[in-house]
PDB file of N, CA and C in Angstrom:
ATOM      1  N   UNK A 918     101.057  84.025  59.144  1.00  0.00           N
ATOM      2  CA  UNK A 918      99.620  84.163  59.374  1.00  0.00           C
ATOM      3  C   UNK A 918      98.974  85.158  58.409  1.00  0.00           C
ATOM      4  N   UNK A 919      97.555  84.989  58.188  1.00  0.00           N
ATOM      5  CA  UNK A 919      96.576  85.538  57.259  1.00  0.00           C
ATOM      6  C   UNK A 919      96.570  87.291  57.360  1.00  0.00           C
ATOM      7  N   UNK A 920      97.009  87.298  59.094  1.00  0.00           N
ATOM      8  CA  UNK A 920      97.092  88.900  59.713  1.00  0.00           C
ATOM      9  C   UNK A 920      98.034  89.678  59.148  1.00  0.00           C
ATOM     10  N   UNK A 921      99.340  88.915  58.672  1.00  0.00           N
ATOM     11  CA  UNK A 921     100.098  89.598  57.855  1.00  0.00           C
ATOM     12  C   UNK A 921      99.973  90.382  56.852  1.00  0.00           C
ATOM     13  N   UNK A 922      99.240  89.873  55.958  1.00  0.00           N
ATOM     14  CA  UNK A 922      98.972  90.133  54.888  1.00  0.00           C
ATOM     15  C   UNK A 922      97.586  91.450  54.452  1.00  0.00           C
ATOM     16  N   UNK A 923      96.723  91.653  55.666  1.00  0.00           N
ATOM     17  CA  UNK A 923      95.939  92.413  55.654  1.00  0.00           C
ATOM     18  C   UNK A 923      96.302  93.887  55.503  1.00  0.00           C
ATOM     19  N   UNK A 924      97.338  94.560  55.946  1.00  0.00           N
ATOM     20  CA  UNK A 924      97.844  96.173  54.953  1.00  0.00           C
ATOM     21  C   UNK A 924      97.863  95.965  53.687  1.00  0.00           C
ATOM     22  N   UNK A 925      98.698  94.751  53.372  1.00  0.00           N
ATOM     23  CA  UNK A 925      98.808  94.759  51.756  1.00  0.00           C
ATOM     24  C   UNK A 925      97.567  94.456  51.084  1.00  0.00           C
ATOM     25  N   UNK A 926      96.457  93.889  51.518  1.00  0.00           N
ATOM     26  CA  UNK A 926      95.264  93.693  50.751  1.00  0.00           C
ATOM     27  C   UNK A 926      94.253  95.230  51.285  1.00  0.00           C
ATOM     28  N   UNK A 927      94.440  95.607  52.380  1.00  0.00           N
ATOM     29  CA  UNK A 927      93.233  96.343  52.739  1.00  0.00           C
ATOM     30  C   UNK A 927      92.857  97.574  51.945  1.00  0.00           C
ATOM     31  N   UNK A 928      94.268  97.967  51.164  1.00  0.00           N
ATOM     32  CA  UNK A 928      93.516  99.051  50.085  1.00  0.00           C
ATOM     33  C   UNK A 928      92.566  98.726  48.712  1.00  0.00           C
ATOM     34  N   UNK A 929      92.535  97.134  49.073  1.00  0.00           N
ATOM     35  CA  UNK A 929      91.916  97.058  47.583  1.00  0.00           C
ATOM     36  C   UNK A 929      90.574  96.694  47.712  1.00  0.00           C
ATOM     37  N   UNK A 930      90.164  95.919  49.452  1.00  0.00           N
ATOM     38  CA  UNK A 930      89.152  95.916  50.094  1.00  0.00           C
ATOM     39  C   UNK A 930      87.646  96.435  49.738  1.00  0.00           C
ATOM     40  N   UNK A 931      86.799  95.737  49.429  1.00  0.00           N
ATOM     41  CA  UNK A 931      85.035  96.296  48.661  1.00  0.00           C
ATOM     42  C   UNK A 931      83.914  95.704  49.867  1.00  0.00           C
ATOM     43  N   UNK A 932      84.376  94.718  50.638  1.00  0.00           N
ATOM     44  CA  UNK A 932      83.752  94.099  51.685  1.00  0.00           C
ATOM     45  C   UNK A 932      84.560  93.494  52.783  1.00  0.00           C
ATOM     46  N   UNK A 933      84.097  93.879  53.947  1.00  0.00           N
ATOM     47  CA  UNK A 933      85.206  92.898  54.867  1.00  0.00           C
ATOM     48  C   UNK A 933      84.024  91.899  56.146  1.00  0.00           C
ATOM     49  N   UNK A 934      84.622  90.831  56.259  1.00  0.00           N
ATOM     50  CA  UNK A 934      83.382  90.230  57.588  1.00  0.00           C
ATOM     51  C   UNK A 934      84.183  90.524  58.807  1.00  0.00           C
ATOM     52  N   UNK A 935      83.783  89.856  59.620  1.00  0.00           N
ATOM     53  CA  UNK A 935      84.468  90.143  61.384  1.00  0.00           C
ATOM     54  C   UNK A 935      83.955  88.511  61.597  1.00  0.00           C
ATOM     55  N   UNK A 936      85.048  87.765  61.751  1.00  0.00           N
ATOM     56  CA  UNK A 936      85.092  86.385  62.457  1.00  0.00           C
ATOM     57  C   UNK A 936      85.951  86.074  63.456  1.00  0.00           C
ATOM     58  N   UNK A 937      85.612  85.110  64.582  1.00  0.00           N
ATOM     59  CA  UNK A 937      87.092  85.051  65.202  1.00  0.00           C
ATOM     60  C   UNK A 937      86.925  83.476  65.415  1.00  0.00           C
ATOM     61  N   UNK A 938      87.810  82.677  65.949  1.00  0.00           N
ATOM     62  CA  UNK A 938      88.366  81.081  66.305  1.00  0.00           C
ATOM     63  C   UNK A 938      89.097  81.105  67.094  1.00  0.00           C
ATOM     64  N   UNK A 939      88.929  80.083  67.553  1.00  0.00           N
ATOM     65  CA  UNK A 939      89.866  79.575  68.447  1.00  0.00           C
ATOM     66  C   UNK A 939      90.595  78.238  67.798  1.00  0.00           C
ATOM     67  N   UNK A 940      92.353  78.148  68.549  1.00  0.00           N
ATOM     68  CA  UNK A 940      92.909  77.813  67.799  1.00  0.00           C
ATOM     69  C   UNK A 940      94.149  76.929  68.881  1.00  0.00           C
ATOM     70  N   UNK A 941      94.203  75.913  68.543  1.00  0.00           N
ATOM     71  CA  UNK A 941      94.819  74.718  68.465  1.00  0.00           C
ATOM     72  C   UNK A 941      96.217  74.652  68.044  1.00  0.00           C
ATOM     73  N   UNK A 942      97.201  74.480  68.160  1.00  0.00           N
ATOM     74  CA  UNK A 942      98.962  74.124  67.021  1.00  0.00           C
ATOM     75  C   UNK A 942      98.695  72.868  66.916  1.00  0.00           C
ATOM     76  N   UNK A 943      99.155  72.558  66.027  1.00  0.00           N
ATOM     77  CA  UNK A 943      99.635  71.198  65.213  1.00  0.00           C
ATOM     78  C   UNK A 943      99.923  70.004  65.794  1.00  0.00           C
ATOM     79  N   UNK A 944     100.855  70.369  66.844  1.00  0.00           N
ATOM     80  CA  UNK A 944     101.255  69.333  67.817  1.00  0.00           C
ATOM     81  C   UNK A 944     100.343  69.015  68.681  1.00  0.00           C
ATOM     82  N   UNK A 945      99.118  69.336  68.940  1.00  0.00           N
ATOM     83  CA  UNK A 945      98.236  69.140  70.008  1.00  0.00           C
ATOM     84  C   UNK A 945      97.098  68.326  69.420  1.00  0.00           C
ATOM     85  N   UNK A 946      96.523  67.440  69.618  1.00  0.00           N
ATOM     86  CA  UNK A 946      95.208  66.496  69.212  1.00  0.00           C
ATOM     87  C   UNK A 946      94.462  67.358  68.761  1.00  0.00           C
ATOM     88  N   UNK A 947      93.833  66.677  67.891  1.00  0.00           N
ATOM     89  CA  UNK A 947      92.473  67.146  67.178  1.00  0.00           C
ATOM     90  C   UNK A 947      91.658  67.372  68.351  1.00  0.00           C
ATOM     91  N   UNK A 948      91.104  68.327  68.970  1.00  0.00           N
ATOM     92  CA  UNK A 948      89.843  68.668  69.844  1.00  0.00           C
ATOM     93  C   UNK A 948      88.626  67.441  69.870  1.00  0.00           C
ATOM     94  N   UNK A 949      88.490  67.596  68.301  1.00  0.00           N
ATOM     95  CA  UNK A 949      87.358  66.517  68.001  1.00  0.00           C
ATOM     96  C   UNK A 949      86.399  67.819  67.680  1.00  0.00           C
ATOM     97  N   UNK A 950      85.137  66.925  67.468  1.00  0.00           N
ATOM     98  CA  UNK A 950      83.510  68.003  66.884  1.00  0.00           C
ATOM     99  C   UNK A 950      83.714  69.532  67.085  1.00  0.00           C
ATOM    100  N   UNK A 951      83.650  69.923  65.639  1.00  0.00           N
ATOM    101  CA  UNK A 951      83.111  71.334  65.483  1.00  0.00           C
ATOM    102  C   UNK A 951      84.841  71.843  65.316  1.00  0.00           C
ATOM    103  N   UNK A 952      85.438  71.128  65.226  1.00  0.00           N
ATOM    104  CA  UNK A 952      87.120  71.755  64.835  1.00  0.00           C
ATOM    105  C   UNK A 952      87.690  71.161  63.416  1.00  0.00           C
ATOM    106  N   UNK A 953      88.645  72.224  63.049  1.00  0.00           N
ATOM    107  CA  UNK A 953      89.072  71.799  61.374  1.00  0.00           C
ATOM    108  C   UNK A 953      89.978  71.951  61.394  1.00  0.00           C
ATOM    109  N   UNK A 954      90.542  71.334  60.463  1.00  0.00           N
ATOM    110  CA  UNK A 954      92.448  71.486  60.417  1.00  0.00           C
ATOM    111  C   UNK A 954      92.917  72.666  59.288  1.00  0.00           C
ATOM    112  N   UNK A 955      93.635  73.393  59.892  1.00  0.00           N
ATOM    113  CA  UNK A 955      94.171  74.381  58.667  1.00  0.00           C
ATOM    114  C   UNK A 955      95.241  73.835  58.072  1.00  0.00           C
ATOM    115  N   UNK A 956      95.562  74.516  56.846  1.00  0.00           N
ATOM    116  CA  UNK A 956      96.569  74.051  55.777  1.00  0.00           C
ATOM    117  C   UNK A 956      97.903  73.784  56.357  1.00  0.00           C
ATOM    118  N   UNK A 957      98.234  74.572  57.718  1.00  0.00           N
ATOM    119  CA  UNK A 957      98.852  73.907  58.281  1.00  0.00           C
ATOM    120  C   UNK A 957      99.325  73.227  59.556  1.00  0.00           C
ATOM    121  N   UNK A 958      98.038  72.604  59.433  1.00  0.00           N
ATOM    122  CA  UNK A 958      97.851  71.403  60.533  1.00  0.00           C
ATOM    123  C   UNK A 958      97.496  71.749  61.769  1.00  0.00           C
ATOM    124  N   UNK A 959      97.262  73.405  62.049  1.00  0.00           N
ATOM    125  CA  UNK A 959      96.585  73.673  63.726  1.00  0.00           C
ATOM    126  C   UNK A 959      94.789  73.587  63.130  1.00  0.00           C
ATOM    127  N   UNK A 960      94.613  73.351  64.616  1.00  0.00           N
ATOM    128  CA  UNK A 960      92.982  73.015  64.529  1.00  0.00           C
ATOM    129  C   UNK A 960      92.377  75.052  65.134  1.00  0.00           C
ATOM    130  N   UNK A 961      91.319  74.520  64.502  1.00  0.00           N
ATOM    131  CA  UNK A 961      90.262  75.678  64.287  1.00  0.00           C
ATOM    132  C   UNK A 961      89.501  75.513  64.444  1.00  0.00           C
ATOM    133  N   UNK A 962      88.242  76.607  65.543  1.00  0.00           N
ATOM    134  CA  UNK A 962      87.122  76.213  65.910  1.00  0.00           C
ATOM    135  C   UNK A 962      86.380  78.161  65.983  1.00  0.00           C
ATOM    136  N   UNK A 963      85.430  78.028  65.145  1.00  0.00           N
ATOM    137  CA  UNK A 963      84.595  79.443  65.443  1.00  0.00           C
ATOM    138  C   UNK A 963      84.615  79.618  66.848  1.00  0.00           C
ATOM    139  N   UNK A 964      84.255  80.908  66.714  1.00  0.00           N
ATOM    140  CA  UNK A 964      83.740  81.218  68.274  1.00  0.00           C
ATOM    141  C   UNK A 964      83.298  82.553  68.073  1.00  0.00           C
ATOM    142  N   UNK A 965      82.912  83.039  68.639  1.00  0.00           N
ATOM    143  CA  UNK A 965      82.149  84.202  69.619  1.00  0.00           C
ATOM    144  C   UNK A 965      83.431  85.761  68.651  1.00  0.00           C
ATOM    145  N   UNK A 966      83.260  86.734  68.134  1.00  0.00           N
ATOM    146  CA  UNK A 966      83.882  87.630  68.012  1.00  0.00           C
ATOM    147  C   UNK A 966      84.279  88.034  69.046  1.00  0.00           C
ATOM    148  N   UNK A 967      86.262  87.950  69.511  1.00  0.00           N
ATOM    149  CA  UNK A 967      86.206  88.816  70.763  1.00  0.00           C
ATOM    150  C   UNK A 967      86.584  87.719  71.276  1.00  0.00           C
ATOM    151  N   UNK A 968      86.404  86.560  71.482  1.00  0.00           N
ATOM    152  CA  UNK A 968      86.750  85.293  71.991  1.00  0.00           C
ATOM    153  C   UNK A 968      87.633  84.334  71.692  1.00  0.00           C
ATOM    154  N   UNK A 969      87.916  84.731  70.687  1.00  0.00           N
ATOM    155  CA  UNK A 969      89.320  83.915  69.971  1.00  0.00           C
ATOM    156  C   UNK A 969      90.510  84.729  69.915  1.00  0.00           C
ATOM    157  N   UNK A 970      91.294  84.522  68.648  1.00  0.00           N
ATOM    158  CA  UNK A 970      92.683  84.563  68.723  1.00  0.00           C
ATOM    159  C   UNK A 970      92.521  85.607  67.751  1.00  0.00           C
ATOM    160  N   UNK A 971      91.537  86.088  66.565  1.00  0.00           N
ATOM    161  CA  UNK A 971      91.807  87.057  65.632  1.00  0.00           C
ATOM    162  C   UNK A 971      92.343  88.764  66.636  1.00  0.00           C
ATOM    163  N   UNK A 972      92.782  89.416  66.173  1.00  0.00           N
ATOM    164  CA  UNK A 972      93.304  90.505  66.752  1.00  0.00           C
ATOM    165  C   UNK A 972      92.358  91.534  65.920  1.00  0.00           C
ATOM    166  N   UNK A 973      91.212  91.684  65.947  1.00  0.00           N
ATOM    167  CA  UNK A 973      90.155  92.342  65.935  1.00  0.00           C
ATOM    168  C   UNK A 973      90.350  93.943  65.349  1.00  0.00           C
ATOM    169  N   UNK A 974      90.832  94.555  66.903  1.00  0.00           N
ATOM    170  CA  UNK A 974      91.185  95.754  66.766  1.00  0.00           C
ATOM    171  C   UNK A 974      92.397  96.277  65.671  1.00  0.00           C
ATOM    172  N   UNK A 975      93.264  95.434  66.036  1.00  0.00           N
ATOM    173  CA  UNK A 975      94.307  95.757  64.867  1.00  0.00           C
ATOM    174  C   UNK A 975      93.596  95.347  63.738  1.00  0.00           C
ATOM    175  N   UNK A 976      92.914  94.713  63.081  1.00  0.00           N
ATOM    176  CA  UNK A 976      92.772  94.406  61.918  1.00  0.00           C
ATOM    177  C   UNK A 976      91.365  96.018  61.454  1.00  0.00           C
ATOM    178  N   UNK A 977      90.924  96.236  62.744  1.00  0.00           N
ATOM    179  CA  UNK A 977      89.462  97.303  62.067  1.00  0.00           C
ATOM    180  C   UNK A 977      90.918  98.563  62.294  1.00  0.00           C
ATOM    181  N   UNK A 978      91.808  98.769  62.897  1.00  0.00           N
ATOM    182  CA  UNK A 978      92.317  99.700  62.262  1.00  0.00           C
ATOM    183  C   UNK A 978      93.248  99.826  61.122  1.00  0.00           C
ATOM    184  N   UNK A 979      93.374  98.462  60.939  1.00  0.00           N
ATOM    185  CA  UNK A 979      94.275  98.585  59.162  1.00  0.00           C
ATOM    186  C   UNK A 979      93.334  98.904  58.137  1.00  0.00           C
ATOM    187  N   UNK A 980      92.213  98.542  58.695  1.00  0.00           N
ATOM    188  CA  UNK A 980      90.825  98.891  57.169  1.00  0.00           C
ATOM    189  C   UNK A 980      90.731 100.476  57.572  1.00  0.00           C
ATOM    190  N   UNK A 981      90.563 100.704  58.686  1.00  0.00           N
ATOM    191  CA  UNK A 981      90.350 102.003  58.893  1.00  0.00           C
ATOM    192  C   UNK A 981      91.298 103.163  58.104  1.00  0.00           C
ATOM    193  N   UNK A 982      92.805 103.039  58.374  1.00  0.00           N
ATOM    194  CA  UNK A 982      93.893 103.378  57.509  1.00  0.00           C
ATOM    195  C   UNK A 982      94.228 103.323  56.024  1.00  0.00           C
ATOM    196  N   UNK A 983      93.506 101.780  55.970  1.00  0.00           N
ATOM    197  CA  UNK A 983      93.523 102.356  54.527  1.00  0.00           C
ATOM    198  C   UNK A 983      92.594 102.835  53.465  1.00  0.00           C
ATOM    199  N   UNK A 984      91.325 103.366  54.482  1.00  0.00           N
ATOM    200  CA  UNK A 984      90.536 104.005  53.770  1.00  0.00           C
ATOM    201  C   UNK A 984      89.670 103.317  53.727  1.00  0.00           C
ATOM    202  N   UNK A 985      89.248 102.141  54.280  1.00  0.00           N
ATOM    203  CA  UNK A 985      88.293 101.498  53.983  1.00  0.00           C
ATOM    204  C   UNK A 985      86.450 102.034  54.690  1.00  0.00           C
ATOM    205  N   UNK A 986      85.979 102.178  54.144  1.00  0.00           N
ATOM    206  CA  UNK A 986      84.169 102.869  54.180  1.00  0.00           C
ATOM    207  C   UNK A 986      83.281 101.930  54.067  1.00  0.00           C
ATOM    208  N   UNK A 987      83.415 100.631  53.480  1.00  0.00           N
ATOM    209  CA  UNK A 987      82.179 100.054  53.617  1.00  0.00           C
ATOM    210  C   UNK A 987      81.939  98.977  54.619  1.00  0.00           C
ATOM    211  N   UNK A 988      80.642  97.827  54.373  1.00  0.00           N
ATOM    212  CA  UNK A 988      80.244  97.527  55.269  1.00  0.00           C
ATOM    213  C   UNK A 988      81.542  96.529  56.095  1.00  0.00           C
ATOM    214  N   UNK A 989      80.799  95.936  57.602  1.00  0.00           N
ATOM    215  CA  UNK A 989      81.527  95.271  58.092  1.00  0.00           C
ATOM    216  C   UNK A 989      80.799  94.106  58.510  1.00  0.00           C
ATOM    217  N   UNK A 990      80.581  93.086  57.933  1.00  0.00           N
ATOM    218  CA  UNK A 990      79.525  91.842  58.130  1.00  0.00           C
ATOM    219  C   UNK A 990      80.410  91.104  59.343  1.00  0.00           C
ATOM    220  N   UNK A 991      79.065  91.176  60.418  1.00  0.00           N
ATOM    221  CA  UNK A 991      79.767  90.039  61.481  1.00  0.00           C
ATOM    222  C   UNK A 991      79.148  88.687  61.058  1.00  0.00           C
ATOM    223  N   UNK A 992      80.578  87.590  61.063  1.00  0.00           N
ATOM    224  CA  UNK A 992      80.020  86.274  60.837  1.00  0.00           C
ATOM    225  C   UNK A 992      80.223  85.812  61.816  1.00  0.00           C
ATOM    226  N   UNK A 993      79.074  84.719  62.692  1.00  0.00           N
ATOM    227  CA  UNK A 993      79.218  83.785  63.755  1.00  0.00           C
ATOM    228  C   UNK A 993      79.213  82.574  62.739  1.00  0.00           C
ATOM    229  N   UNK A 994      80.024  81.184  63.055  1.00  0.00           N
ATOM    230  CA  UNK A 994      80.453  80.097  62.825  1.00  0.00           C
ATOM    231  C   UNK A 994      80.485  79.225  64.258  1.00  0.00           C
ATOM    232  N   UNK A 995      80.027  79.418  65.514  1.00  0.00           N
ATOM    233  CA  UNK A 995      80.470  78.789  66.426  1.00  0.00           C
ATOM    234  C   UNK A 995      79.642  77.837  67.172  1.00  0.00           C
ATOM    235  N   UNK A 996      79.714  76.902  67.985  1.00  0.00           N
ATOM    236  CA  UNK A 996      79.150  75.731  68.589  1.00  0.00           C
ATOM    237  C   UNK A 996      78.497  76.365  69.785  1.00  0.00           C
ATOM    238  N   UNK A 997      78.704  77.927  70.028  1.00  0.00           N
ATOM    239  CA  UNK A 997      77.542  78.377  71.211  1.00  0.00           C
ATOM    240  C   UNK A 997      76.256  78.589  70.993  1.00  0.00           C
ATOM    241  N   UNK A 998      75.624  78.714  71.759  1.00  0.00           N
ATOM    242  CA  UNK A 998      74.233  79.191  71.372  1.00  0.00           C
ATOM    243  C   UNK A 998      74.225  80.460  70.642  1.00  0.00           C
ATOM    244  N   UNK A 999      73.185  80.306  69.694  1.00  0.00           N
ATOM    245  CA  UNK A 999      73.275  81.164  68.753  1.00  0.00           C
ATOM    246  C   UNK A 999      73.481  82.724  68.892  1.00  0.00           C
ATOM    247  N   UNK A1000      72.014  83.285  69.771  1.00  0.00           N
ATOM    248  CA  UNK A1000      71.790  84.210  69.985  1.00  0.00           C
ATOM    249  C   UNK A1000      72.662  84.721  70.788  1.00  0.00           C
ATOM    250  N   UNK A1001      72.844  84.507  72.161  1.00  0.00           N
ATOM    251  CA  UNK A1001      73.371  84.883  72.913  1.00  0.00           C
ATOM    252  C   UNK A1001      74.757  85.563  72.376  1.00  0.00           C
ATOM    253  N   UNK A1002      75.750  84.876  71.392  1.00  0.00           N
ATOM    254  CA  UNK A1002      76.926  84.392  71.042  1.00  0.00           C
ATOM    255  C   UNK A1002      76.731  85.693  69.528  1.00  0.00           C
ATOM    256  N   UNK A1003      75.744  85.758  69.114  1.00  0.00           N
ATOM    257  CA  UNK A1003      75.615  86.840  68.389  1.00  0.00           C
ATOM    258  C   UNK A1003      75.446  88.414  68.982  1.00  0.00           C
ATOM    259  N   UNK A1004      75.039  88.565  69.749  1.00  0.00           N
ATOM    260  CA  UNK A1004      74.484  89.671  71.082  1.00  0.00           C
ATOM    261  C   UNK A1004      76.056  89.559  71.431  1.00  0.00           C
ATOM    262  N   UNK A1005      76.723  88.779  72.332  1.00  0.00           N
ATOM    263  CA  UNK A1005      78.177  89.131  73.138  1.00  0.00           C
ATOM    264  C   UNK A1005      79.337  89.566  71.792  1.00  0.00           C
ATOM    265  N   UNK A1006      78.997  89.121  70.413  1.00  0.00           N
ATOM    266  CA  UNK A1006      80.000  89.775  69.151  1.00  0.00           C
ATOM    267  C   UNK A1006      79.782  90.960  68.890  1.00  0.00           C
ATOM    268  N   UNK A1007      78.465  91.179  68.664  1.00  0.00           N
ATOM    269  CA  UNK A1007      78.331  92.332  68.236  1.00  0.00           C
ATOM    270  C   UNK A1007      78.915  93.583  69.224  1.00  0.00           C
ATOM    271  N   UNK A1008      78.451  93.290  70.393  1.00  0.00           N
ATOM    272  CA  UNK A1008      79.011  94.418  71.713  1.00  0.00           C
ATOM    273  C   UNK A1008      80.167  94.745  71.178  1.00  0.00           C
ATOM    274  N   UNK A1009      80.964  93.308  71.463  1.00  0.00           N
ATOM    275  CA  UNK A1009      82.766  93.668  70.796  1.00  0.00           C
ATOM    276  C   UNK A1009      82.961  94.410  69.924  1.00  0.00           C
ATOM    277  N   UNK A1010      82.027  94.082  68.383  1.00  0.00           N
ATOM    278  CA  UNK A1010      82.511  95.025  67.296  1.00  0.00           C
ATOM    279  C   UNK A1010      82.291  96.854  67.660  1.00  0.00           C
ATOM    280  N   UNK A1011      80.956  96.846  68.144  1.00  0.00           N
ATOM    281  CA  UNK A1011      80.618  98.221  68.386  1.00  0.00           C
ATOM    282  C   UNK A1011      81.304  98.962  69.038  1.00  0.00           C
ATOM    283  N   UNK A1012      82.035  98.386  70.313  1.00  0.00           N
ATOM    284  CA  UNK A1012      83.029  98.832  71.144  1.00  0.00           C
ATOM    285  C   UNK A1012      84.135  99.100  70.322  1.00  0.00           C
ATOM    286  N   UNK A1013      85.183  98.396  69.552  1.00  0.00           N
ATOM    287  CA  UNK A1013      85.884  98.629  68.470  1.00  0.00           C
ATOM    288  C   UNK A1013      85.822  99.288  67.398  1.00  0.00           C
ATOM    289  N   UNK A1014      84.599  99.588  67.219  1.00  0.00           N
ATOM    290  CA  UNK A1014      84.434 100.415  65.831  1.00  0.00           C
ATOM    291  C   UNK A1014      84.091 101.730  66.914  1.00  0.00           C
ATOM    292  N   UNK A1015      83.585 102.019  67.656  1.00  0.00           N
ATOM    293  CA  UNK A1015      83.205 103.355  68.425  1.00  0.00           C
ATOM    294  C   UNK A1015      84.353 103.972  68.797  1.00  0.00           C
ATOM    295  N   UNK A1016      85.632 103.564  68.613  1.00  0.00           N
ATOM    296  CA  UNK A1016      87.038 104.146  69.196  1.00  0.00           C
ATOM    297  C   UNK A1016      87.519 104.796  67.664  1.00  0.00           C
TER     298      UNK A1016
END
């Protein structure tokens, strides 16, 4: 997974976003609308920061560790209503970044 790899990139880090998905294995049907197949073959669907499968916290403290200072762009990608779904991410990040 992509999570692996984030110590070894985070010192070189100039921008980071905050996304999360929800997520599907390979062996399980395509969901259908608003889901994508990753390179390897589990399905993927935005969602809500905080609501999926990204591990959030661990990832704002590997930037944190390795020094990372600048911004943190939250991206929504998801099939909820907009606002609302932007309002319940952001809480998450603030809560996470306030620790």
């Amino acid at each position: 997974p992509a999570v692996h790899a984030l110590p070894i990139a985070a010192p070189y880090a100039f921008h980071a976003h905050a996304k999360d998905f929800l997520y599907k294995p390979s062996w399980e049907p395509n969901p259908g609308e608003g889901w994508f197949a990753s390179r390897g073959g589990a399905h993927l669907r935005g969602t809500v920061v905080g609501h999926g499968v990204v591990p959030l916290a661990y990832c704002i403290e590997v930037l944190r560790n390795s020094g990372y200072e600048g911004w943190l762009s939250y991206e929504f990608e998801g099939m909820e209503e907009n606002i609302p779904a932007i309002k319940a991410g952001y809480q998450v990040l603030r809560t996470l970044l306030e620790k």
